[in-house]
Amino acid sequence: MAETTHLIGLLLGTEEDWPRAFETLISRLGTITDDSGHRHRIATERITIEPFDLRDRPRYELVIDRLAYWYYVPREWLKKVALMNDVYLLNSPFTFQSMEKHAAYCAMIRLGLKVPPTVLVPHKDPPDNSRFQYTAARYNQPFDLAAIAEQIGYPLFMKPYDGGQWIGVSRVRNARELERAYDASGQRIMHLQASVEGFDVFARSLSIGPETMVMKFRPDRPMHERYEVAHDFLTPELGDEVLTISRLVNAFFRWEFNSCECLVRGEEVHPIDYANASPDVALTSLHYYFPWAIKTLVKWCTFCLVTGRRPRLDLDTRSYFEIGDRDDLGYAEKLAAYRRLVDDYFEADRYHDFCASRLAHVDELVLDWVDSGDFDRLLVETVRATYPAHEQERFVAHLRGLVGQWVNEPRPDGVPGPTDAERSEAQS
Ligand SMILES: Nc1ncnc2c1ncn2[C@@H]1O[C@H](COP(=O)(O)OP(=O)(O)O)[C@@H](O)[C@H]1O
Ligand SMILES: [Mg+2]
């Protein structure tokens, strides 16, 4: 019987935890047989960085990239393999390079989502460009920052238009703080954004292909406590709305591995942050949710490779805007219409059928491994690499407790498989 081996390339920075988990699970996946009886194996390899001929043929069929957002040699290599060799990328550097948070805000506002009022202001300090002074003197309109802020209302958030990791983000309560924050912003281009005050839930969702885990997030806690293990913290309707928004942003920009932040106040969902080229999947922050994340990454990559899913570099913005621009549709109707486009883009039905028929063993495989000494070693080594010596014991116990909770979670019908939380969050 014919057999094909598909190679996944990992483009990594400093992370060791999830890559090792991913490599281990892929190596235990075994052979997957497709509908025609053809057998498939998946292998992984870490990609090294070196000169490359633009005509080289890469050995990888799919690349998970965690580096190219910051490091431009691999970024340009990714563009080459996407354009020339149809390599499947999580994620596309094309849209991540040009469509940062600001572009996502713009698209989502046009699609009718409840992005808080947001104004972009020119940078405080001039860029290092000798011609700028001339251009600025001629074309830059003076503006009254305080008046813009008054219009938005205090408190507001000042944050980089392309931000990440909370760098340069400040909550501004009055004109004095406004001035200070703007002075500190230097050459960065900033948004002023109305604050969603007194929200009930900060929902941070991680999406991988057509699956999404909506998690309750506590931004004011230390990193290891930010994701609370909580279920049913949103009504089914609000949960579904958050999930649709997260997948909508992804399908729109062809992002397949991304996190999205929504602030839920009363019945209203306000998306505030949704372009994370390299979403957090660290064991130390995701803890209980870590097995779900790695398992889903394994399933989605396997689905793409075995079914020969074609990577899409083109955007299909027009189909979304045709819905967003309609006056005869309300918000909920638009979301439902986007959802059909999104499910279609991610081949949601085909993916879930594939998981049920070809990857039925994966849930048990992951459960067994996460319950093993091998996983525990990874946990201990990750803690050692992350925390100072005097904190390690406490963090090992903390993570063992939370991961143990996932392992021992009651599963429907008692058989290994998704937990109730995974079922409701991931598959609705
Ligand atoms: N409009 C807003 N209303 C309330 N809180 C906000 C708002 N914008 C940002 N924040 C807070 O600031 C944090 C960082 O802002 P965010 O846009 O997520 O930037 P980053 O891309 O750096 O994560 C958010 O996690 C949230 O706690
Ligand atoms: Mg954020």
Short mmCIF file of C-alpha atoms and ligand atoms in Angstrom, two decimals:
data_model
loop_
_atom_site.label_atom_id
_atom_site.label_comp_id
_atom_site.label_asym_id
_atom_site.label_seq_id
_atom_site.Cartn_x
_atom_site.Cartn_y
_atom_site.Cartn_z
CA MET A 1 0.00 0.00 0.00
CA ALA A 2 1.38 3.43 -0.97
CA GLU A 3 2.45 5.67 1.87
CA THR A 4 3.36 9.36 1.96
CA THR A 5 5.35 11.13 4.65
CA HIS A 6 4.56 14.82 5.18
CA LEU A 7 7.14 16.97 6.88
CA ILE A 8 6.12 19.81 9.20
CA GLY A 9 8.77 22.48 9.77
CA LEU A 10 8.91 24.36 13.06
CA LEU A 11 10.35 27.84 12.93
CA LEU A 12 11.13 28.52 16.55
CA GLY A 13 12.58 31.15 18.83
CA THR A 14 13.18 30.47 22.51
CA GLU A 15 10.25 28.13 23.15
CA GLU A 16 10.85 24.54 24.14
CA ASP A 17 7.63 23.49 25.90
CA TRP A 18 4.96 23.34 23.23
CA PRO A 19 7.38 22.30 20.45
CA ARG A 20 8.43 19.26 22.46
CA ALA A 21 4.82 18.41 23.23
CA PHE A 22 3.90 18.80 19.58
CA GLU A 23 6.85 16.74 18.34
CA THR A 24 6.09 13.97 20.81
CA LEU A 25 2.44 13.72 19.88
CA ILE A 26 3.12 13.81 16.14
CA SER A 27 5.69 11.03 16.55
CA ARG A 28 3.03 8.89 18.25
CA LEU A 29 0.27 9.65 15.79
CA GLY A 30 0.93 6.58 13.64
CA THR A 31 -0.39 6.15 10.13
CA ILE A 32 -3.52 7.93 8.96
CA THR A 33 -5.45 6.41 6.08
CA ASP A 34 -7.39 8.76 3.84
CA ASP A 35 -10.71 8.08 2.07
CA SER A 36 -8.98 6.48 -0.91
CA GLY A 37 -7.01 4.06 1.26
CA HIS A 38 -3.73 5.94 0.87
CA ARG A 39 -1.59 5.95 4.01
CA HIS A 40 -0.01 9.08 5.48
CA ARG A 41 2.66 9.68 8.06
CA ILE A 42 3.57 13.01 9.58
CA ALA A 43 7.05 14.00 10.70
CA THR A 44 8.45 17.17 12.23
CA GLU A 45 11.74 18.98 11.98
CA ARG A 46 13.08 22.23 13.38
CA ILE A 47 14.03 24.66 10.65
CA THR A 48 17.46 26.26 10.66
CA ILE A 49 18.23 29.65 9.16
CA GLU A 50 20.71 29.92 6.34
CA PRO A 51 21.14 31.46 2.90
CA PHE A 52 18.60 30.14 0.45
CA ASP A 53 18.32 30.11 -3.30
CA LEU A 54 14.96 31.46 -4.37
CA ARG A 55 14.59 28.41 -6.61
CA ASP A 56 15.32 25.86 -3.87
CA ARG A 57 12.57 23.33 -3.22
CA PRO A 58 11.72 23.13 0.49
CA ARG A 59 11.22 19.73 2.07
CA TYR A 60 8.43 21.02 4.30
CA GLU A 61 4.77 20.89 3.36
CA LEU A 62 3.58 22.89 6.34
CA VAL A 63 5.38 25.37 8.60
CA ILE A 64 4.37 26.58 12.03
CA ASP A 65 6.11 29.90 12.38
CA ARG A 66 6.93 31.56 15.71
CA LEU A 67 9.77 33.72 14.57
CA ALA A 68 9.16 35.64 11.39
CA TYR A 69 7.28 38.47 13.03
CA TRP A 70 10.55 39.57 14.63
CA TYR A 71 13.24 38.07 12.48
CA TYR A 72 13.21 38.95 8.81
CA VAL A 73 15.37 36.29 7.17
CA PRO A 74 12.88 33.53 8.02
CA ARG A 75 10.04 35.90 7.14
CA GLU A 76 11.34 36.32 3.61
CA TRP A 77 11.98 32.58 3.35
CA LEU A 78 8.35 31.98 4.34
CA LYS A 79 7.16 34.30 1.61
CA LYS A 80 9.29 32.46 -0.91
CA VAL A 81 8.00 29.01 0.07
CA ALA A 82 4.42 30.25 0.14
CA LEU A 83 4.58 31.96 -3.23
CA MET A 84 6.68 29.41 -5.04
CA ASN A 85 6.08 26.09 -3.37
CA ASP A 86 2.55 26.20 -1.92
CA VAL A 87 3.85 25.47 1.56
CA TYR A 88 1.01 25.67 4.07
CA LEU A 89 1.72 28.31 6.71
CA LEU A 90 0.46 28.92 10.21
CA ASN A 91 0.40 31.94 9.81
CA SER A 92 0.73 33.90 6.60
CA PRO A 93 3.47 36.50 6.96
CA PHE A 94 1.85 38.54 4.20
CA THR A 95 -1.16 39.60 6.17
CA PHE A 96 0.63 39.65 9.51
CA GLN A 97 3.22 42.03 8.19
CA SER A 98 0.75 44.51 6.79
CA MET A 99 -2.46 43.88 8.71
CA GLU A 100 -1.65 44.59 12.29
CA LYS A 101 -4.10 45.48 15.02
CA HIS A 102 -5.06 48.72 13.28
CA ALA A 103 -6.02 47.01 10.02
CA ALA A 104 -8.00 44.44 11.99
CA TYR A 105 -9.89 47.26 13.75
CA CYS A 106 -10.72 48.85 10.41
CA ALA A 107 -11.99 45.65 8.85
CA MET A 108 -13.98 44.70 11.92
CA ILE A 109 -15.58 48.13 12.20
CA ARG A 110 -16.74 47.85 8.61
CA LEU A 111 -18.13 44.41 9.37
CA GLY A 112 -20.22 45.98 12.13
CA LEU A 113 -18.35 44.70 15.20
CA LYS A 114 -18.40 46.78 18.38
CA VAL A 115 -14.82 48.01 18.40
CA PRO A 116 -14.64 50.88 20.92
CA PRO A 117 -14.31 54.38 19.38
CA THR A 118 -10.69 54.65 18.24
CA VAL A 119 -8.61 57.52 16.79
CA LEU A 120 -5.13 57.21 15.29
CA VAL A 121 -2.80 60.15 15.97
CA PRO A 122 0.52 60.96 14.29
CA HIS A 123 3.68 60.09 16.19
CA LYS A 124 5.07 62.48 18.77
CA ASP A 125 8.69 62.42 17.57
CA PRO A 126 9.69 62.64 13.93
CA PRO A 127 10.97 59.53 12.17
CA ASP A 128 14.68 59.38 11.28
CA ASN A 129 14.25 60.67 7.79
CA SER A 130 15.87 63.87 6.62
CA ARG A 131 12.96 64.74 4.35
CA PHE A 132 10.36 64.44 7.05
CA GLN A 133 10.73 68.00 8.35
CA TYR A 134 9.98 69.43 4.95
CA THR A 135 6.96 67.19 4.43
CA ALA A 136 5.67 67.82 7.93
CA ALA A 137 6.01 71.58 7.63
CA ARG A 138 4.13 71.51 4.41
CA TYR A 139 1.43 68.93 5.00
CA ASN A 140 1.02 68.06 8.67
CA GLN A 141 -2.02 69.68 10.19
CA PRO A 142 -1.57 70.83 13.77
CA PHE A 143 -3.97 68.98 16.04
CA ASP A 144 -5.27 69.29 19.56
CA LEU A 145 -4.59 66.01 21.32
CA ALA A 146 -6.47 67.05 24.45
CA ALA A 147 -9.58 67.88 22.41
CA ILE A 148 -9.49 64.46 20.72
CA ALA A 149 -9.20 62.84 24.13
CA GLU A 150 -12.09 64.94 25.50
CA GLN A 151 -14.21 63.81 22.59
CA ILE A 152 -13.44 60.14 23.30
CA GLY A 153 -13.85 60.67 27.03
CA TYR A 154 -11.68 59.63 29.98
CA PRO A 155 -10.52 57.12 30.92
CA LEU A 156 -9.15 56.00 27.61
CA PHE A 157 -6.38 53.74 26.40
CA MET A 158 -3.39 54.97 24.49
CA LYS A 159 -1.68 52.10 22.73
CA PRO A 160 0.48 51.38 19.70
CA TYR A 161 -1.50 50.84 16.50
CA ASP A 162 0.44 47.60 15.94
CA GLY A 163 0.90 46.57 19.55
CA GLY A 164 1.58 43.36 21.36
CA GLN A 165 2.51 42.18 24.83
CA TRP A 166 1.10 45.35 26.41
CA ILE A 167 4.17 47.29 25.38
CA GLY A 168 3.46 51.02 25.36
CA VAL A 169 -0.15 50.57 26.52
CA SER A 170 -1.42 53.07 29.09
CA ARG A 171 -4.72 53.79 30.72
CA VAL A 172 -5.12 57.54 30.66
CA ARG A 173 -7.39 59.29 33.16
CA ASN A 174 -6.85 62.99 32.51
CA ALA A 175 -5.07 65.57 30.39
CA ARG A 176 -1.88 65.35 32.41
CA GLU A 177 -1.60 61.59 31.95
CA LEU A 178 -2.47 62.04 28.31
CA GLU A 179 0.46 64.38 27.78
CA ARG A 180 2.82 62.12 29.66
CA ALA A 181 1.77 59.03 27.70
CA TYR A 182 2.04 60.84 24.39
CA ASP A 183 5.52 62.18 25.24
CA ALA A 184 6.60 58.65 26.10
CA SER A 185 5.25 57.21 22.84
CA GLY A 186 8.16 58.74 20.86
CA GLN A 187 8.19 57.55 17.28
CA ARG A 188 5.43 54.99 17.71
CA ILE A 189 2.08 55.61 16.09
CA MET A 190 -0.66 55.47 18.69
CA HIS A 191 -4.36 54.86 18.96
CA LEU A 192 -6.52 56.60 21.48
CA GLN A 193 -9.31 54.22 22.31
CA ALA A 194 -12.34 54.57 24.54
CA SER A 195 -12.05 52.32 27.55
CA VAL A 196 -14.61 49.61 28.06
CA GLU A 197 -15.12 50.38 31.71
CA GLY A 198 -16.55 47.93 34.20
CA PHE A 199 -16.66 44.95 31.87
CA ASP A 200 -18.01 41.68 33.28
CA VAL A 201 -15.72 39.26 31.49
CA PHE A 202 -12.43 39.51 29.65
CA ALA A 203 -12.72 36.66 27.15
CA ARG A 204 -9.47 35.62 25.54
CA SER A 205 -9.88 33.01 22.88
CA LEU A 206 -7.33 30.89 21.15
CA SER A 207 -8.30 29.68 17.71
CA ILE A 208 -6.59 26.96 15.74
CA GLY A 209 -8.19 26.31 12.35
CA PRO A 210 -11.92 25.88 12.97
CA GLU A 211 -11.59 25.29 16.71
CA THR A 212 -11.71 27.94 19.39
CA MET A 213 -11.23 27.84 23.14
CA VAL A 214 -12.81 30.83 24.84
CA MET A 215 -11.06 31.39 28.18
CA LYS A 216 -11.75 33.67 31.08
CA PHE A 217 -8.81 36.00 31.38
CA ARG A 218 -7.69 38.15 34.30
CA PRO A 219 -5.23 40.70 32.91
CA ASP A 220 -4.42 42.17 36.31
CA ARG A 221 -3.03 38.88 37.70
CA PRO A 222 0.51 37.54 37.33
CA MET A 223 1.09 35.57 34.12
CA HIS A 224 0.50 32.11 35.58
CA GLU A 225 -2.90 33.10 37.00
CA ARG A 226 -4.30 34.97 34.05
CA TYR A 227 -6.27 32.14 32.51
CA GLU A 228 -8.85 31.07 35.01
CA VAL A 229 -10.19 27.54 34.74
CA ALA A 230 -13.84 28.41 34.31
CA HIS A 231 -16.70 27.05 32.27
CA ASP A 232 -20.07 28.54 31.47
CA PHE A 233 -18.91 32.05 32.35
CA LEU A 234 -20.76 33.37 29.32
CA THR A 235 -24.31 32.64 28.24
CA PRO A 236 -24.41 30.26 25.24
CA GLU A 237 -25.36 33.23 23.02
CA LEU A 238 -22.48 35.42 24.16
CA GLY A 239 -20.08 32.48 24.03
CA ASP A 240 -21.10 31.87 20.46
CA GLU A 241 -20.68 35.53 19.59
CA VAL A 242 -17.13 35.65 20.98
CA LEU A 243 -16.31 32.46 19.13
CA THR A 244 -17.70 33.76 15.84
CA ILE A 245 -15.80 37.05 16.17
CA SER A 246 -12.54 35.21 16.84
CA ARG A 247 -12.91 32.94 13.83
CA LEU A 248 -14.19 35.76 11.65
CA VAL A 249 -11.04 37.82 12.14
CA ASN A 250 -8.96 34.75 11.34
CA ALA A 251 -10.83 33.66 8.24
CA PHE A 252 -10.88 37.24 6.98
CA PHE A 253 -7.09 37.59 7.19
CA ARG A 254 -6.29 33.88 6.61
CA TRP A 255 -4.85 33.52 10.09
CA GLU A 256 -5.18 29.99 11.43
CA PHE A 257 -3.43 30.21 14.79
CA ASN A 258 -4.32 33.36 16.64
CA SER A 259 -5.76 34.74 19.83
CA CYS A 260 -8.46 37.34 20.19
CA GLU A 261 -9.50 39.47 23.14
CA CYS A 262 -13.06 40.61 23.73
CA LEU A 263 -14.44 42.59 26.65
CA VAL A 264 -17.98 41.56 27.51
CA ARG A 265 -20.13 44.10 29.30
CA GLY A 266 -23.78 43.19 29.82
CA GLU A 267 -24.98 41.82 26.50
CA GLU A 268 -22.35 43.63 24.44
CA VAL A 269 -19.14 42.11 23.10
CA HIS A 270 -16.33 44.56 22.33
CA PRO A 271 -13.30 43.14 20.51
CA ILE A 272 -10.10 45.03 21.45
CA ASP A 273 -7.13 42.94 20.36
CA TYR A 274 -6.93 40.38 17.64
CA ALA A 275 -3.74 40.16 15.65
CA ASN A 276 -1.27 37.95 17.48
CA ALA A 277 1.03 36.36 14.94
CA SER A 278 2.55 34.18 17.59
CA PRO A 279 -0.17 33.56 20.18
CA ASP A 280 0.77 32.53 23.69
CA VAL A 281 0.70 28.74 24.03
CA ALA A 282 3.18 28.45 26.89
CA LEU A 283 2.56 25.63 29.32
CA THR A 284 3.18 28.01 32.21
CA SER A 285 0.41 30.38 31.15
CA LEU A 286 -2.10 27.99 29.52
CA HIS A 287 -1.70 25.19 32.13
CA TYR A 288 -5.10 23.39 32.10
CA TYR A 289 -5.72 24.48 28.51
CA PHE A 290 -2.28 23.43 27.24
CA PRO A 291 -3.27 19.85 26.26
CA TRP A 292 -6.24 21.18 24.30
CA ALA A 293 -4.03 23.64 22.42
CA ILE A 294 -1.38 21.11 21.40
CA LYS A 295 -3.92 18.44 20.56
CA THR A 296 -5.81 20.85 18.33
CA LEU A 297 -2.63 21.99 16.63
CA VAL A 298 -1.81 18.34 15.90
CA LYS A 299 -5.30 17.71 14.53
CA TRP A 300 -5.46 20.80 12.36
CA CYS A 301 -1.99 20.27 10.85
CA THR A 302 -2.79 16.61 10.18
CA PHE A 303 -6.09 17.51 8.57
CA CYS A 304 -4.42 20.06 6.29
CA LEU A 305 -1.69 17.65 5.20
CA VAL A 306 -3.71 14.47 4.77
CA THR A 307 -6.61 16.10 2.92
CA GLY A 308 -4.23 18.20 0.82
CA ARG A 309 -5.89 21.44 1.88
CA ARG A 310 -4.61 24.23 -0.36
CA PRO A 311 -3.09 27.27 1.29
CA ARG A 312 -4.80 30.54 0.38
CA LEU A 313 -2.71 33.66 -0.03
CA ASP A 314 -5.51 35.71 -1.50
CA LEU A 315 -7.99 37.53 0.68
CA ASP A 316 -11.68 37.38 -0.02
CA THR A 317 -12.62 40.65 1.67
CA ARG A 318 -15.37 41.45 -0.83
CA SER A 319 -17.59 38.54 0.28
CA TYR A 320 -17.42 39.79 3.86
CA PHE A 321 -17.99 43.43 2.99
CA GLU A 322 -21.01 42.54 0.87
CA ILE A 323 -22.60 41.30 4.08
CA GLY A 324 -21.18 44.05 6.29
CA ASP A 325 -22.40 46.84 4.00
CA ARG A 326 -26.03 45.67 3.91
CA ASP A 327 -28.52 47.92 5.69
CA ASP A 328 -31.28 45.34 5.80
CA LEU A 329 -29.35 42.95 8.07
CA GLY A 330 -29.00 43.41 11.82
CA TYR A 331 -25.88 42.62 13.84
CA ALA A 332 -26.93 39.06 14.70
CA GLU A 333 -27.89 38.30 11.12
CA LYS A 334 -24.56 39.58 9.87
CA LEU A 335 -22.69 37.44 12.38
CA ALA A 336 -24.67 34.39 11.23
CA ALA A 337 -23.85 35.17 7.61
CA TYR A 338 -20.13 35.65 8.41
CA ARG A 339 -20.17 32.39 10.28
CA ARG A 340 -21.21 30.55 7.13
CA LEU A 341 -18.28 32.09 5.22
CA VAL A 342 -15.93 31.29 8.08
CA ASP A 343 -17.05 27.67 8.43
CA ASP A 344 -16.73 27.32 4.71
CA TYR A 345 -13.19 28.76 4.70
CA PHE A 346 -12.08 26.45 7.50
CA GLU A 347 -13.99 23.44 6.05
CA ALA A 348 -15.46 23.01 9.51
CA ASP A 349 -17.75 20.07 8.73
CA ARG A 350 -15.10 18.19 6.81
CA TYR A 351 -12.59 18.82 9.59
CA HIS A 352 -14.91 17.52 12.31
CA ASP A 353 -15.77 14.44 10.22
CA PHE A 354 -12.06 13.86 9.66
CA CYS A 355 -11.33 14.11 13.40
CA ALA A 356 -14.13 11.66 14.18
CA SER A 357 -13.22 9.11 11.51
CA ARG A 358 -9.41 9.40 11.16
CA LEU A 359 -8.17 10.93 14.39
CA ALA A 360 -10.46 9.21 16.87
CA HIS A 361 -7.41 7.85 18.71
CA VAL A 362 -5.83 11.25 19.31
CA ASP A 363 -7.83 12.24 22.39
CA GLU A 364 -6.75 9.09 24.20
CA LEU A 365 -3.17 9.45 22.96
CA VAL A 366 -2.97 12.95 24.39
CA LEU A 367 -4.62 11.99 27.65
CA ASP A 368 -2.21 9.08 28.16
CA TRP A 369 0.81 11.20 27.39
CA VAL A 370 -0.20 14.14 29.54
CA ASP A 371 -0.74 11.66 32.37
CA SER A 372 2.74 10.18 31.92
CA GLY A 373 6.16 10.70 33.49
CA ASP A 374 7.41 11.98 30.16
CA PHE A 375 5.01 14.92 30.28
CA ASP A 376 5.83 15.54 33.92
CA ARG A 377 9.51 15.83 33.00
CA LEU A 378 8.62 18.42 30.39
CA LEU A 379 6.61 20.29 33.01
CA VAL A 380 9.46 20.28 35.52
CA GLU A 381 12.05 21.31 32.93
CA THR A 382 9.80 24.11 31.70
CA VAL A 383 9.41 25.45 35.23
CA ARG A 384 13.18 25.25 35.78
CA ALA A 385 13.78 27.21 32.60
CA THR A 386 11.17 29.84 33.46
CA TYR A 387 11.33 30.62 37.18
CA PRO A 388 14.09 31.34 39.71
CA ALA A 389 15.14 28.43 41.94
CA HIS A 390 13.21 29.50 45.03
CA GLU A 391 9.91 29.59 43.10
CA GLN A 392 10.26 26.35 41.20
CA GLU A 393 8.72 24.01 43.72
CA ARG A 394 5.62 26.16 44.03
CA PHE A 395 5.17 26.41 40.26
CA VAL A 396 5.67 22.70 39.69
CA ALA A 397 2.90 22.02 42.21
CA HIS A 398 0.69 24.71 40.69
CA LEU A 399 1.02 23.32 37.16
CA ARG A 400 0.72 19.70 38.19
CA GLY A 401 -2.50 20.59 39.97
CA LEU A 402 -4.06 22.35 36.99
CA VAL A 403 -2.91 19.85 34.37
CA GLY A 404 -4.07 17.06 36.72
CA GLN A 405 -7.46 18.70 36.81
CA TRP A 406 -7.65 18.43 33.00
CA VAL A 407 -6.52 14.78 33.11
CA ASN A 408 -9.10 13.84 35.73
CA GLU A 409 -11.95 15.88 34.33
CA PRO A 410 -15.09 13.81 33.88
CA ARG A 411 -15.47 13.02 30.21
CA PRO A 412 -18.83 12.35 28.62
CA ASP A 413 -19.62 8.59 28.58
CA GLY A 414 -16.48 7.94 30.65
CA VAL A 415 -14.36 7.34 27.54
CA PRO A 416 -11.27 9.41 26.79
CA GLY A 417 -12.21 12.26 24.56
CA PRO A 418 -12.91 15.94 24.73
CA THR A 419 -14.02 17.25 28.09
CA ASP A 420 -17.42 18.94 28.31
CA ALA A 421 -15.68 22.31 28.18
CA GLU A 422 -13.81 21.38 25.02
CA ARG A 423 -16.96 20.12 23.38
CA SER A 424 -18.94 23.23 24.04
CA GLU A 425 -16.17 25.72 23.34
CA ALA A 426 -14.59 24.10 20.35
CA GLN A 427 -17.36 22.61 18.31
CA SER A 428 -20.41 24.85 18.48
N1 LIG B 1 -10.53 49.73 25.01
C1 LIG B 1 -10.12 49.11 26.11
N2 LIG B 1 -10.93 49.05 27.20
C2 LIG B 1 -10.52 48.44 28.34
N3 LIG B 1 -9.32 47.86 28.49
C3 LIG B 1 -8.45 47.91 27.44
C4 LIG B 1 -8.81 48.53 26.20
N4 LIG B 1 -7.76 48.42 25.37
C5 LIG B 1 -6.79 47.79 26.05
N5 LIG B 1 -7.20 47.48 27.30
C6 LIG B 1 -6.39 46.80 28.33
O1 LIG B 1 -5.02 46.91 27.99
C7 LIG B 1 -4.47 45.61 27.70
C8 LIG B 1 -3.50 45.72 26.52
O2 LIG B 1 -4.17 46.22 25.36
P1 LIG B 1 -4.19 45.39 24.00
O3 LIG B 1 -4.96 46.15 22.98
O4 LIG B 1 -4.63 44.01 24.27
O5 LIG B 1 -2.64 45.47 23.62
P2 LIG B 1 -1.56 44.31 23.30
O6 LIG B 1 -1.68 44.07 21.84
O7 LIG B 1 -0.28 44.95 23.67
O8 LIG B 1 -1.94 43.10 24.10
C9 LIG B 1 -5.70 44.75 27.42
O9 LIG B 1 -5.42 43.40 27.71
C10 LIG B 1 -6.70 45.33 28.38
O10 LIG B 1 -6.48 44.86 29.70
MG MG B 2 -3.76 42.12 24.23
#
